[in-house]
Short mmCIF file of C-alpha atoms in Angstrom, two decimals:
data_model
loop_
_atom_site.label_atom_id
_atom_site.label_comp_id
_atom_site.label_asym_id
_atom_site.label_seq_id
_atom_site.Cartn_x
_atom_site.Cartn_y
_atom_site.Cartn_z
CA MET A 1 0.00 0.00 0.00
CA THR A 2 1.39 3.40 -0.98
CA THR A 3 1.56 6.07 1.71
CA PRO A 4 -0.27 9.18 0.48
CA THR A 5 1.65 12.45 0.23
CA PHE A 6 0.24 15.91 0.70
CA PRO A 7 1.57 19.13 -0.78
CA LEU A 8 2.93 21.73 1.64
CA SER A 9 0.72 24.74 2.20
CA ARG A 10 2.10 28.06 1.06
CA ARG A 11 2.60 29.07 4.65
CA SER A 12 4.46 25.85 5.48
CA ALA A 13 6.61 26.19 2.38
CA ALA A 14 7.50 29.76 3.25
CA LEU A 15 8.34 28.72 6.81
CA ALA A 16 10.57 25.92 5.53
CA LEU A 17 12.40 28.30 3.20
CA ALA A 18 12.90 30.76 6.05
CA VAL A 19 14.35 28.02 8.25
CA PHE A 20 16.73 26.86 5.51
CA ALA A 21 17.79 30.49 4.83
CA ALA A 22 18.42 31.08 8.53
CA LEU A 23 20.47 27.90 8.79
CA GLY A 24 22.47 28.89 5.72
CA ALA A 25 23.08 32.41 7.07
CA SER A 26 24.10 31.00 10.44
CA ALA A 27 26.58 28.62 8.81
CA ALA A 28 28.01 31.44 6.67
CA GLN A 29 28.48 33.63 9.75
CA ALA A 30 30.17 30.78 11.61
CA ASP A 31 32.65 30.37 8.75
CA TYR A 32 33.26 34.12 8.50
CA PRO A 33 35.62 35.20 7.11
CA ASP A 34 36.36 32.73 4.35
CA ARG A 35 37.88 35.24 1.93
CA PRO A 36 39.76 38.57 2.09
CA ILE A 37 38.06 41.60 3.63
CA LYS A 38 38.18 45.06 2.04
CA LEU A 39 38.72 48.05 4.34
CA ILE A 40 37.96 51.33 2.57
CA VAL A 41 39.88 54.40 3.70
CA PRO A 42 37.96 57.46 2.44
CA PHE A 43 41.12 59.57 2.16
CA ALA A 44 44.36 59.41 0.23
CA ALA A 45 47.24 57.25 1.43
CA SER A 46 49.76 58.40 4.05
CA GLY A 47 47.33 60.27 6.31
CA SER A 48 46.62 59.31 9.93
CA THR A 49 43.40 57.46 9.07
CA ASP A 50 45.34 55.46 6.50
CA LEU A 51 48.05 54.68 9.07
CA ALA A 52 45.50 53.28 11.53
CA ALA A 53 43.76 51.29 8.78
CA ARG A 54 46.99 49.63 7.71
CA LEU A 55 47.82 48.64 11.29
CA ILE A 56 44.34 47.15 11.65
CA GLY A 57 44.76 45.45 8.31
CA GLU A 58 48.04 43.88 9.42
CA TYR A 59 47.21 42.78 12.95
CA ALA A 60 43.46 42.03 12.82
CA ALA A 61 44.07 39.91 9.72
CA ARG A 62 46.25 37.60 11.80
CA VAL A 63 43.43 37.12 14.28
CA LEU A 64 40.80 36.51 11.59
CA GLY A 65 42.98 34.31 9.42
CA GLN A 66 42.18 36.29 6.26
CA ALA A 67 43.84 39.24 4.54
CA ILE A 68 42.41 42.72 5.07
CA VAL A 69 42.99 44.71 1.89
CA ILE A 70 43.22 48.50 2.24
CA GLU A 71 41.55 50.50 -0.52
CA ASN A 72 41.92 54.31 -0.60
CA ARG A 73 38.89 56.11 -2.05
CA ALA A 74 39.45 59.83 -1.53
CA GLY A 75 37.18 62.73 -2.38
CA ALA A 76 34.60 65.16 -0.97
CA GLY A 77 36.10 65.20 2.51
CA GLY A 78 35.81 61.43 2.79
CA SER A 79 32.20 61.28 1.63
CA LEU A 80 32.86 59.42 -1.63
CA GLY A 81 34.57 56.46 0.02
CA MET A 82 32.08 56.28 2.86
CA ASP A 83 29.17 56.30 0.41
CA MET A 84 30.73 53.20 -1.18
CA VAL A 85 30.77 51.49 2.19
CA ALA A 86 27.15 52.41 2.89
CA LYS A 87 26.03 50.89 -0.42
CA SER A 88 28.08 47.69 -0.09
CA LYS A 89 26.61 44.29 0.68
CA PRO A 90 26.25 43.91 4.47
CA ASP A 91 28.17 40.64 4.70
CA GLY A 92 31.26 41.76 6.60
CA TYR A 93 33.54 41.78 3.55
CA THR A 94 33.47 45.55 3.00
CA LEU A 95 34.29 47.82 5.92
CA GLY A 96 35.15 51.50 6.21
CA MET A 97 37.30 53.79 8.31
CA ALA A 98 34.92 56.34 9.80
CA THR A 99 36.19 59.67 11.10
CA MET A 100 34.72 62.79 12.63
CA SER A 101 34.78 64.16 9.08
CA THR A 102 32.76 61.36 7.49
CA HIS A 103 30.50 60.92 10.51
CA GLY A 104 30.34 64.45 11.86
CA SER A 105 31.45 67.54 9.99
CA ASN A 106 30.45 66.28 6.52
CA VAL A 107 26.87 65.89 7.66
CA ALA A 108 26.73 69.52 8.67
CA ALA A 109 28.58 70.86 5.63
CA TYR A 110 26.81 68.86 2.91
CA GLY A 111 23.37 68.63 4.49
CA SER A 112 20.81 66.97 2.22
CA ARG A 113 23.45 66.60 -0.52
CA LEU A 114 25.28 63.95 1.51
CA LYS A 115 24.43 60.60 -0.07
CA TYR A 116 24.51 58.60 3.14
CA ASP A 117 23.20 58.88 6.69
CA PRO A 118 26.09 58.40 9.18
CA VAL A 119 23.75 56.99 11.82
CA LYS A 120 21.26 54.90 9.83
CA ASP A 121 23.44 53.55 7.00
CA PHE A 122 26.18 51.96 9.12
CA VAL A 123 26.78 49.56 11.97
CA PRO A 124 29.66 50.78 14.18
CA VAL A 125 32.20 48.01 14.77
CA SER A 126 34.70 49.71 17.06
CA ASN A 127 36.32 53.05 17.57
CA VAL A 128 40.09 52.76 17.35
CA ALA A 129 41.85 55.95 18.39
CA THR A 130 41.45 59.55 19.29
CA VAL A 131 43.97 62.01 17.93
CA PRO A 132 44.69 65.69 18.48
CA SER A 133 44.63 67.82 15.38
CA VAL A 134 47.18 70.56 14.90
CA LEU A 135 47.24 73.95 13.22
CA ALA A 136 50.70 74.48 11.76
CA VAL A 137 52.37 76.96 9.45
CA THR A 138 55.09 76.35 6.91
CA GLY A 139 58.69 76.62 8.03
CA LYS A 140 59.22 79.99 6.33
CA PHE A 141 55.97 81.59 7.51
CA PRO A 142 56.77 84.78 9.48
CA ALA A 143 54.49 84.03 12.46
CA LYS A 144 55.83 81.41 14.87
CA ASN A 145 53.16 81.60 17.58
CA MET A 146 49.40 82.06 17.68
CA ALA A 147 49.48 85.69 18.81
CA ASP A 148 51.61 86.69 15.82
CA PHE A 149 49.52 84.54 13.49
CA LEU A 150 46.30 86.24 14.58
CA ALA A 151 47.86 89.70 14.30
CA LEU A 152 49.01 88.96 10.76
CA ALA A 153 45.66 87.45 9.78
CA ARG A 154 43.78 90.49 11.05
CA SER A 155 46.08 92.86 9.20
CA GLU A 156 45.64 90.96 5.91
CA PRO A 157 42.09 89.47 5.83
CA GLY A 158 41.71 86.59 3.37
CA LYS A 159 45.36 86.53 2.35
CA ILE A 160 46.69 83.70 4.51
CA THR A 161 45.92 80.31 2.94
CA PHE A 162 45.24 77.11 4.85
CA ALA A 163 45.04 73.57 3.51
CA SER A 164 42.63 70.92 4.73
CA PRO A 165 41.95 67.26 3.77
CA GLY A 166 38.84 68.38 1.90
CA THR A 167 35.85 70.70 1.77
CA GLY A 168 33.51 69.89 4.63
CA SER A 169 36.18 67.79 6.34
CA LEU A 170 36.88 67.98 10.04
CA GLY A 171 39.96 70.13 9.41
CA HIS A 172 38.01 72.56 7.27
CA SER A 173 35.17 72.84 9.80
CA ASN A 174 37.54 73.28 12.74
CA VAL A 175 39.54 76.10 11.14
CA GLU A 176 36.43 77.91 9.91
CA TYR A 177 35.00 77.65 13.42
CA PHE A 178 38.26 78.92 14.92
CA SER A 179 38.31 81.79 12.41
CA SER A 180 34.82 82.82 13.45
CA LEU A 181 35.78 82.73 17.14
CA ALA A 182 39.04 84.62 16.57
CA LYS A 183 37.37 87.07 14.16
CA ILE A 184 39.83 86.47 11.33
CA LYS A 185 39.40 85.51 7.68
CA LEU A 186 41.59 82.84 6.04
CA LEU A 187 41.52 81.43 2.50
CA HIS A 188 40.63 77.73 2.40
CA VAL A 189 42.49 75.41 -0.02
CA PRO A 190 40.87 71.93 -0.03
CA TYR A 191 42.63 68.70 -1.01
CA LYS A 192 41.61 65.07 -1.48
CA GLY A 193 43.22 63.93 1.75
CA SER A 194 45.88 65.04 4.21
CA GLY A 195 48.77 63.46 2.27
CA MET A 196 48.49 65.85 -0.66
CA ALA A 197 47.74 68.78 1.64
CA LEU A 198 50.85 68.05 3.69
CA ASN A 199 53.02 67.81 0.57
CA ASP A 200 51.98 71.29 -0.54
CA ALA A 201 52.31 72.74 2.96
CA VAL A 202 55.83 71.36 3.31
CA ALA A 203 56.66 72.73 -0.14
CA GLY A 204 55.37 76.17 0.85
CA GLN A 205 52.48 76.20 -1.64
CA VAL A 206 50.12 77.15 1.20
CA ASP A 207 50.76 79.10 4.39
CA ALA A 208 49.13 76.86 6.97
CA ILE A 209 47.55 73.45 7.39
CA THR A 210 45.19 71.75 9.76
CA ASP A 211 45.61 68.01 10.10
CA ASN A 212 45.55 65.14 12.55
CA LEU A 213 48.74 65.08 14.59
CA PRO A 214 49.95 61.58 13.56
CA SER A 215 50.47 62.52 9.92
CA ALA A 216 51.74 66.06 10.58
CA LEU A 217 54.09 65.16 13.44
CA PRO A 218 57.11 63.96 11.40
CA HIS A 219 57.13 67.24 9.45
CA ILE A 220 56.83 69.28 12.65
CA LYS A 221 59.71 67.40 14.27
CA ALA A 222 61.83 67.89 11.16
CA GLY A 223 61.16 71.65 11.17
CA ARG A 224 59.30 71.65 7.87
CA LEU A 225 56.17 72.80 9.70
CA HIS A 226 55.76 74.88 12.86
CA ALA A 227 52.86 73.98 15.19
CA LEU A 228 50.76 76.82 16.62
CA ALA A 229 48.03 74.94 18.52
CA VAL A 230 46.74 71.45 19.18
CA LEU A 231 43.07 70.55 19.41
CA SER A 232 42.96 68.39 22.52
CA ASP A 233 41.85 68.56 26.13
CA LYS A 234 45.50 68.66 27.19
CA ARG A 235 48.91 69.14 25.60
CA SER A 236 50.20 66.28 23.52
CA PRO A 237 53.21 64.43 24.96
CA ALA A 238 54.55 64.45 21.41
CA LEU A 239 54.46 68.29 21.36
CA PRO A 240 54.72 69.38 25.01
CA ASP A 241 55.62 72.97 24.14
CA VAL A 242 52.59 73.58 21.91
CA PRO A 243 49.51 74.99 23.68
CA THR A 244 45.95 73.74 23.27
CA TYR A 245 43.24 75.96 21.82
CA GLY A 246 41.76 76.09 25.31
CA GLU A 247 44.98 77.52 26.74
CA LEU A 248 44.97 80.11 23.99
CA GLY A 249 41.50 81.30 25.00
CA PHE A 250 39.31 79.22 22.72
CA PRO A 251 37.80 76.43 24.87
CA GLN A 252 34.82 76.22 22.50
CA MET A 253 37.05 74.37 20.04
CA GLY A 254 36.64 71.20 22.10
CA ASN A 255 38.85 68.13 21.69
CA GLY A 256 40.50 66.22 18.88
CA GLY A 257 39.03 63.81 16.39
CA TRP A 258 38.74 60.03 16.26
CA PHE A 259 38.62 57.24 13.72
CA GLY A 260 37.17 53.75 13.85
CA VAL A 261 35.73 50.91 11.80
CA VAL A 262 32.15 50.70 10.53
CA ALA A 263 30.21 48.20 8.41
CA PRO A 264 27.15 48.69 6.16
CA ALA A 265 23.78 48.69 7.94
CA GLY A 266 22.35 45.20 8.13
CA THR A 267 25.65 43.45 8.79
CA PRO A 268 24.82 40.50 11.09
CA PRO A 269 25.53 41.10 14.81
CA ALA A 270 27.64 37.92 15.02
CA ILE A 271 29.98 39.26 12.33
CA VAL A 272 30.16 42.69 13.96
CA LYS A 273 31.05 41.05 17.28
CA LYS A 274 33.76 38.92 15.67
CA LEU A 275 35.28 41.97 13.97
CA ASN A 276 35.13 43.97 17.20
CA GLN A 277 36.98 41.22 19.06
CA ALA A 278 39.60 40.87 16.31
CA ILE A 279 40.29 44.61 16.28
CA HIS A 280 40.55 44.75 20.06
CA THR A 281 42.97 41.82 20.05
CA ALA A 282 45.05 43.59 17.39
CA MET A 283 45.10 46.76 19.49
CA LYS A 284 46.76 44.88 22.36
CA GLU A 285 49.82 44.06 20.27
CA PRO A 286 52.85 45.97 21.62
CA ASP A 287 53.92 47.01 18.12
CA PHE A 288 50.42 48.32 17.32
CA ILE A 289 50.37 50.30 20.56
CA SER A 290 53.85 51.76 20.11
CA LYS A 291 53.26 52.83 16.51
CA MET A 292 50.02 54.61 17.39
CA GLU A 293 51.58 56.29 20.43
CA GLU A 294 54.56 57.41 18.36
CA ALA A 295 52.07 59.02 16.00
CA GLY A 296 50.42 60.92 18.87
CA ALA A 297 47.24 58.83 18.99
CA THR A 298 45.47 57.38 22.03
CA LEU A 299 43.75 54.01 21.63
CA ILE A 300 40.07 53.91 22.62
CA PRO A 301 38.70 50.40 22.07
CA GLY A 302 35.01 50.08 22.88
CA THR A 303 31.75 48.40 22.05
CA SER A 304 29.60 48.95 19.00
CA ALA A 305 27.07 50.79 21.17
CA GLN A 306 29.72 53.12 22.60
CA PHE A 307 30.93 53.98 19.11
CA GLN A 308 27.34 54.63 18.03
CA ALA A 309 26.97 57.18 20.84
CA GLN A 310 30.22 58.92 19.80
CA ILE A 311 28.99 59.18 16.21
CA GLU A 312 25.66 60.67 17.27
CA GLN A 313 27.47 63.22 19.46
CA ALA A 314 29.78 64.20 16.57
CA VAL A 315 26.85 64.73 14.21
CA GLN A 316 25.13 67.07 16.66
CA ARG A 317 28.32 68.97 17.53
CA TYR A 318 29.22 69.75 13.94
CA LYS A 319 25.71 70.76 13.02
CA ASN A 320 26.12 73.45 15.66
CA VAL A 321 29.65 74.32 14.43
CA ALA A 322 28.45 74.64 10.81
CA LYS A 323 25.68 76.96 11.91
CA VAL A 324 27.99 79.24 13.91
CA ALA A 325 30.79 79.27 11.29
CA LYS A 326 28.37 79.38 8.34
CA ILE A 327 29.93 76.31 6.68
CA SER A 328 28.07 74.93 3.68
CA VAL A 329 29.19 73.08 0.56
CA GLU A 330 27.26 74.35 -2.46
#
């Protein structure tokens, strides 16, 4: 006698498919990563964000057992590269280096023209480091301290040029905000990343530059640049003789910037957790620590939720800064 068979109902079939899909996704996450991971740096090579990314790429790859390939995608103050991350498949194989530019000042400067939402379009993996930024002038610039710089700027409004990593970037926003507080007018010269900006500053093509301390520090130590102020809550051990903006009478400038790793929204929590753990393990390596400290950075490992809160705070802060300094990218 043949046992009768009955077709699955549509609801049962859908449930079965959902179960199989969940099992497949769970297995894929358990095997993650089974191929190289791409880490997009939204600025040109040789800047401080690039330095941190390459250290993560080297040491976290050892923990994960797969290569982490660094890809530099510069432009629009970091917005072009970060837009690529936001639109990537949320499978853990495309990550991005987020900064206070890409997830703070750009939001304020570009407004509705920004093609991604820094809060909704990403899953924070882990913050990595906080770094002071520095305002420096070229070696041959006549002013060697902030008082002389301000006096010269006030006597020649709009003549002194300053380079930044890009229009709407953190550096751009910070200097425009400082200019509004100090009641001076400088001429902004944007670049596609700090590397190119530093090259021109060192060559004397611009008068001043604002940049994260790690990438500017070697040029300052070599005398090719002269630091006027650091953006930090206290003086940097790497530049103990250089005052903070707060010491110079501008406490509104706040603290330095940060950079960390984000993934596209929708990336499975298990993958985010595994990446967070791998990055934290990498950050405990003595060589990783020493290289970041030599560059003037302070490591700030944390949870995904903690990084989310930092991003939200940065967005709100730079909306206020853009309003006060009248920063807008047309």
